Coordinates of C-alpha atoms in Angstrom, one line a residue:
M1130 CA -2.7 9.6 24.2
R1131 CA 0.8 10.3 23.0
R1132 CA 2.1 13.4 21.4
P1133 CA 2.8 13.1 17.6
A1134 CA 6.5 13.7 18.0
K1135 CA 6.8 10.9 20.6
L1136 CA 4.8 8.5 18.5
L1137 CA 7.0 9.2 15.5
V1138 CA 10.1 8.4 17.5
L1139 CA 8.4 5.2 18.8
L1140 CA 7.5 4.1 15.2
L1141 CA 11.0 4.8 13.9
A1142 CA 12.5 2.8 16.8
L1143 CA 10.1 -0.1 16.0
S1144 CA 11.1 0.1 12.4
L1145 CA 14.8 -0.2 13.2
A1146 CA 14.1 -3.1 15.6
L1147 CA 12.1 -4.9 13.0
L1148 CA 14.7 -4.2 10.3
L1149 CA 17.3 -5.9 12.5
L1150 CA 14.9 -8.8 13.1
G1151 CA 14.3 -9.0 9.4
L1152 CA 18.1 -9.5 8.9
A1153 CA 18.0 -12.4 11.3
V1154 CA 15.1 -14.3 9.9
G1155 CA 15.6 -16.4 6.8
S1156 CA 14.1 -19.4 5.1
S1157 CA 15.1 -21.6 8.0
G1158 CA 14.0 -19.3 10.8
F1159 CA 16.4 -17.3 12.9
D1160 CA 19.7 -17.4 11.3
W1161 CA 22.5 -14.8 11.0
G1162 CA 24.1 -16.6 8.1
A1163 CA 26.6 -18.7 10.1
G1164 CA 29.1 -20.5 7.9
D1165 CA 30.9 -19.1 4.9
A1166 CA 31.5 -15.4 5.7
A1167 CA 31.2 -14.2 2.1
L1168 CA 28.0 -16.1 1.5
A1169 CA 26.5 -14.9 4.8
R1170 CA 27.4 -11.3 3.9
Q1171 CA 25.8 -11.7 0.5
I1172 CA 22.6 -13.1 2.0
L1173 CA 22.3 -10.4 4.6
L1174 CA 23.2 -7.4 2.3
E1175 CA 21.7 -8.5 -1.0
I1176 CA 18.6 -10.5 0.0
R1177 CA 17.4 -9.8 3.5
L1178 CA 18.3 -6.2 3.9
P1179 CA 16.7 -4.9 0.6
R1180 CA 13.7 -7.2 1.2
S1181 CA 13.1 -5.7 4.7
L1182 CA 13.7 -2.1 3.6
G1183 CA 11.4 -2.7 0.6
A1184 CA 8.7 -4.1 2.8
W1185 CA 8.9 -1.0 5.0
C1186 CA 8.7 1.3 2.0
A1187 CA 5.8 -0.5 0.5
G1188 CA 3.9 -0.4 3.8
A1189 CA 4.7 3.3 4.2
L1190 CA 3.3 4.0 0.7
L1191 CA 0.1 2.1 1.5
G1192 CA -0.2 3.8 4.9
L1193 CA 0.2 7.2 3.3
A1194 CA -2.3 6.4 0.5
G1195 CA -4.8 5.2 3.1
A1196 CA -4.5 8.4 5.2
V1197 CA -5.0 10.5 2.1
A1198 CA -8.0 8.5 0.9
Q1199 CA -9.7 8.6 4.4
G1200 CA -9.1 12.4 4.7
L1201 CA -10.2 13.1 1.1
F1202 CA -13.4 11.2 1.3
R1203 CA -14.0 11.7 5.1
N1204 CA -14.6 8.0 5.3
P1205 CA -12.7 5.9 7.9
L1206 CA -13.2 2.8 5.7
A1207 CA -11.5 4.2 2.7
D1208 CA -8.3 2.4 1.6
P1209 CA -5.7 2.7 -1.2
Y1210 CA -7.7 0.4 -3.5
L1211 CA -10.8 2.6 -3.4
L1212 CA -10.7 4.3 -6.8
G1213 CA -10.2 1.4 -9.1
S1214 CA -6.4 1.3 -8.6
A1215 CA -6.2 -2.4 -7.5
S1216 CA -8.6 -3.6 -10.2
G1217 CA -6.7 -1.6 -12.8
A1218 CA -3.4 -3.1 -11.7
G1219 CA -4.9 -6.6 -11.7
L1220 CA -6.3 -6.3 -15.2
A1221 CA -3.0 -4.9 -16.5
V1222 CA -1.0 -7.7 -15.0
A1223 CA -3.5 -10.3 -16.4
I1224 CA -3.2 -8.7 -19.9
A1225 CA 0.6 -8.8 -19.6
L1226 CA 0.7 -12.4 -18.5
V1227 CA -1.6 -13.4 -21.4
A1228 CA 0.5 -11.5 -23.9
S1229 CA 3.7 -13.1 -22.6
G1230 CA 2.2 -16.6 -23.0
S1231 CA 0.9 -16.0 -26.5
A1232 CA 2.0 -18.0 -29.4
V1233 CA 3.9 -15.0 -30.8
G1234 CA 6.2 -15.1 -27.8
D1235 CA 7.1 -12.4 -25.3
P1236 CA 6.5 -9.1 -27.1
F1237 CA 9.3 -6.5 -27.1
W1238 CA 7.1 -3.9 -25.3
L1239 CA 6.4 -6.4 -22.5
Q1240 CA 10.1 -7.2 -22.1
R1241 CA 10.8 -3.5 -21.6
L1242 CA 7.8 -2.8 -19.5
G1243 CA 7.7 -5.9 -17.1
L1244 CA 4.9 -6.9 -14.8
S1245 CA 5.8 -4.2 -12.3
G1246 CA 5.5 -1.5 -15.0
A1247 CA 2.2 -3.0 -16.2
A1248 CA 0.8 -2.9 -12.7
F1249 CA 1.8 0.7 -12.2
I1250 CA 0.3 1.8 -15.5
G1251 CA -2.9 -0.2 -14.7
T1252 CA -3.2 1.5 -11.3
L1253 CA -2.9 4.9 -12.9
A1254 CA -5.3 4.0 -15.7
G1255 CA -7.9 2.8 -13.1
V1256 CA -7.7 6.1 -11.2
L1257 CA -7.8 8.2 -14.4
L1258 CA -10.9 6.2 -15.6
T1259 CA -12.6 6.9 -12.3
L1260 CA -11.8 10.6 -12.6
A1261 CA -13.2 10.6 -16.2
L1262 CA -16.4 8.9 -15.2
A1263 CA -16.8 11.2 -12.2
R1264 CA -16.2 14.3 -14.5
G1265 CA -13.3 15.5 -12.4
A1266 CA -12.6 15.6 -8.7
E1267 CA -15.0 18.3 -7.6
Q1268 CA -17.7 16.1 -6.1
G1269 CA -16.4 13.5 -3.6
L1270 CA -19.5 11.3 -3.6
R1271 CA -19.6 11.0 -7.4
L1272 CA -15.9 10.2 -7.4
L1273 CA -16.4 7.5 -4.7
L1274 CA -19.3 5.9 -6.6
A1275 CA -17.3 6.0 -9.9
G1276 CA -14.4 4.2 -8.2
V1277 CA -16.8 1.4 -7.0
V1278 CA -18.1 1.0 -10.5
V1279 CA -14.7 1.0 -12.1
G1280 CA -13.4 -1.5 -9.5
V1281 CA -16.3 -4.0 -10.2
V1282 CA -16.1 -3.8 -14.0
L1283 CA -12.3 -4.1 -14.2
T1284 CA -12.3 -7.0 -11.6
A1285 CA -14.9 -8.8 -13.8
L1286 CA -12.7 -8.3 -16.9
T1287 CA -9.7 -9.7 -15.0
Q1288 CA -11.6 -12.8 -13.9
L1289 CA -12.8 -13.3 -17.5
L1290 CA -9.2 -13.3 -18.7
M1291 CA -8.2 -15.8 -16.0
L1292 CA -11.1 -18.0 -17.1
L1293 CA -10.1 -17.8 -20.7
A1294 CA -6.4 -18.3 -19.9
P1295 CA -6.1 -20.5 -16.8
D1296 CA -2.3 -20.8 -17.2
I1297 CA -2.0 -17.3 -15.7
M1298 CA -3.9 -18.2 -12.5
R1299 CA -0.8 -19.1 -10.4
A1300 CA 1.0 -15.9 -11.3
M1301 CA -2.1 -13.9 -10.7
Q1302 CA -2.6 -15.5 -7.3
A1303 CA 0.9 -14.5 -6.2
F1304 CA 0.2 -10.9 -7.3
I1305 CA -3.2 -10.8 -5.6
L1306 CA -1.9 -12.2 -2.3
G1307 CA 1.1 -9.9 -2.4
T1308 CA 4.8 -10.8 -2.1
T1309 CA 7.9 -9.1 -0.8
G1310 CA 10.3 -12.0 -1.7
L1311 CA 11.4 -10.4 -5.0
L1312 CA 12.2 -6.9 -3.7
G1313 CA 15.8 -5.8 -4.4
W1314 CA 17.8 -2.6 -4.1
S1315 CA 16.3 -1.2 -7.3
S1316 CA 12.8 -1.7 -5.8
V1317 CA 13.9 0.0 -2.6
A1318 CA 15.3 3.0 -4.5
L1319 CA 12.1 3.4 -6.6
M1320 CA 9.7 3.1 -3.7
A1321 CA 11.8 5.5 -1.5
A1322 CA 11.7 8.1 -4.2
A1323 CA 8.0 7.7 -4.8
L1324 CA 7.4 7.9 -1.0
L1325 CA 9.3 11.2 -0.7
I1326 CA 7.5 12.7 -3.7
A1327 CA 4.0 11.5 -2.6
L1328 CA 4.6 12.6 1.0
L1329 CA 5.7 16.1 0.0
I1330 CA 2.6 16.5 -2.2
A1331 CA 0.3 15.2 0.5
L1332 CA 1.8 17.4 3.2
G1333 CA 1.2 20.4 0.8
G1334 CA -2.5 19.5 0.9
A1335 CA -2.6 18.7 4.6
R1336 CA -4.4 22.0 5.5
A1337 CA -7.0 21.3 2.9
L1338 CA -7.6 17.9 4.4
D1339 CA -8.0 19.6 7.8
A1340 CA -10.6 21.9 6.3
L1341 CA -12.4 19.1 4.5
S1342 CA -12.9 17.3 7.8
L1343 CA -15.2 20.2 8.8
G1344 CA -17.3 19.7 5.6
E1345 CA -17.0 20.8 2.0
A1346 CA -19.0 24.0 2.5
T1347 CA -16.7 25.1 5.3
A1348 CA -13.6 24.3 3.3
A1349 CA -15.0 26.3 0.3
S1350 CA -15.9 29.2 2.6
L1351 CA -12.2 29.3 3.6
G1352 CA -11.3 30.1 0.0
L1353 CA -9.7 26.7 -0.8
R1354 CA -9.8 25.6 -4.4
L1355 CA -11.1 22.1 -3.7
G1356 CA -10.9 20.9 -7.3
R1357 CA -7.2 21.6 -7.7
L1358 CA -6.4 20.3 -4.2
R1359 CA -8.3 17.1 -4.8
V1360 CA -6.4 16.5 -8.1
A1361 CA -3.0 17.1 -6.4
L1362 CA -3.9 14.8 -3.5
L1363 CA -5.2 12.1 -5.9
G1364 CA -1.9 12.4 -7.7
A1365 CA -0.1 11.6 -4.5
F1366 CA -2.6 8.8 -3.8
A1367 CA -2.1 7.3 -7.2
L1368 CA 1.7 7.5 -7.1
A1369 CA 1.9 5.9 -3.7
T1370 CA -0.6 3.2 -4.4
G1371 CA 0.7 2.4 -7.9
T1372 CA 4.3 2.1 -6.8
A1373 CA 3.5 -0.1 -3.9
V1374 CA 1.2 -2.4 -5.9
A1375 CA 3.7 -2.6 -8.8
Q1376 CA 6.5 -3.7 -6.5
A1377 CA 4.8 -5.9 -3.9
G1378 CA 1.3 -6.8 -5.3
M1379 CA -2.1 -6.1 -3.7
I1380 CA -1.4 -6.3 0.0
A1381 CA -4.6 -6.0 2.0
F1382 CA -5.5 -4.0 5.1
V1383 CA -2.2 -2.1 5.7
G1384 CA -3.5 1.1 4.1
L1385 CA -6.8 0.8 6.0
V1386 CA -5.5 -0.1 9.4
A1387 CA -2.4 2.2 9.7
P1388 CA -4.3 5.5 9.9
H1389 CA -6.7 4.0 12.5
L1390 CA -3.8 2.9 14.7
V1391 CA -2.3 6.4 14.6
R1392 CA -5.6 8.1 15.4
R1393 CA -6.1 5.8 18.4
Q1394 CA -2.7 6.8 19.8
C1395 CA -2.8 10.5 19.3
A1396 CA -5.1 13.3 18.1
S1397 CA -3.3 15.4 15.4
T1398 CA -3.8 17.4 12.3
H1399 CA -3.3 15.8 8.9
G1400 CA 0.2 17.1 8.7
W1401 CA 1.2 14.7 11.4
L1402 CA -1.3 12.1 10.5
L1403 CA 0.1 11.6 7.0
A1404 CA 3.7 11.1 8.2
L1405 CA 2.7 8.9 11.1
S1406 CA 0.4 6.8 9.0
A1407 CA 3.3 6.2 6.6
C1408 CA 5.6 5.1 9.4
A1409 CA 2.8 2.9 10.9
G1410 CA 2.2 1.3 7.5
G1411 CA 5.9 0.5 7.2
V1412 CA 6.0 -1.0 10.7
L1413 CA 2.9 -3.2 9.9
L1414 CA 4.1 -4.6 6.6
L1415 CA 7.6 -5.2 7.8
A1416 CA 6.3 -7.0 10.9
A1417 CA 4.0 -9.1 8.7
D1418 CA 6.9 -9.8 6.3
V1419 CA 9.1 -11.1 9.2
A1420 CA 6.1 -13.2 10.5
S1421 CA 5.5 -14.6 7.0
R1422 CA 9.1 -15.9 6.9
W1423 CA 9.2 -17.3 10.4
L1424 CA 5.7 -18.8 11.1
V1425 CA 6.0 -21.9 8.9
A1426 CA 9.7 -21.9 8.1
P1427 CA 11.3 -23.3 5.9
Q1428 CA 8.1 -22.6 3.9
E1429 CA 6.9 -19.0 3.5
L1430 CA 3.4 -17.6 3.8
P1431 CA 2.2 -14.9 1.3
V1432 CA 2.5 -11.7 3.2
G1433 CA -0.9 -10.6 2.1
I1434 CA -2.5 -13.4 4.0
V1435 CA -0.7 -12.3 7.2
T1436 CA -1.8 -8.7 6.8
A1437 CA -5.4 -9.7 6.0
V1438 CA -5.6 -11.9 9.2
L1439 CA -4.0 -9.3 11.4
G1440 CA -6.0 -6.4 9.9
G1441 CA -9.3 -8.3 10.1
V1442 CA -8.7 -9.2 13.8
Y1443 CA -7.8 -5.6 14.6
L1444 CA -10.9 -4.2 12.9
L1445 CA -13.1 -6.8 14.6
A1446 CA -11.6 -5.9 18.0
L1447 CA -12.1 -2.2 17.3
M1448 CA -15.7 -2.8 16.3
H1449 CA -16.3 -4.8 19.4
R1450 CA -14.9 -2.1 21.7
R1451 CA -17.0 0.6 20.1
T1452 CA -20.1 -1.6 20.4
G1453 CA -19.4 -2.3 24.1
A1454 CA -18.8 1.5 24.7
A1455 CA -22.1 2.3 23.1

């Protein structure tokens, strides 16, 4: 077991090492851009560096959202896509793709909004619909069940749109599998700002998450206003999830696995857990991004496939260890 501060330093060191590795891995494998100096500089600073930083930020947002969800619902299987956020984003992107391919042409509102904006709005709409069906955030179980219902219904509507407009299937597949290849400096700046805001809000509710881990009755007996605290934490959750999904698509398992990795390495309160889960999520997604570029170079795997395989193997190994221990 490591102390939280030591684990944070280790995760930051791993992040830096993976960032340097991300600079060295291109479409042809390991390549520092030998040849024309101006072209090599442009490739490193305008393509690989923002992509690597963007992958880390997206992973950090998902790791933070996963830690908030697991603490809020006291469920180790909670992930950032729990409250209808992913299904809402998918439906919004499908609607935007259908609208852009309509006979009328690309509408003006869609030109200004873009697919990233549509995904972000869809994520927030999914969470708000879940809150409306659950009649607020006071009851965690009702909120959880409402999220499941919203996810199923919105996913069904998305599949119906894909059936009626098969031309959007290729673009939807890229969004569903997740991609970091289109991340640039604007994406990095947006995700970094969202990460800072969401982390500050989440840290403000860290003591409430500690109290909730003892049960809702205990938390209420301590004088905590659970309704308001849940709304604030759900706001941080929605901001983190929506920004990551809007910029990188629906990348699986990062938000679920990152808090588990942190808990296995050190026991800590939620104040440390939230920050460490964000760093662990950044490390996981950046490592998966580097692997997706390198494994089948010069081709590239969707990063969501890499995270799904790695996350699934880790959870299976964790389940096997616990079964053996029992």
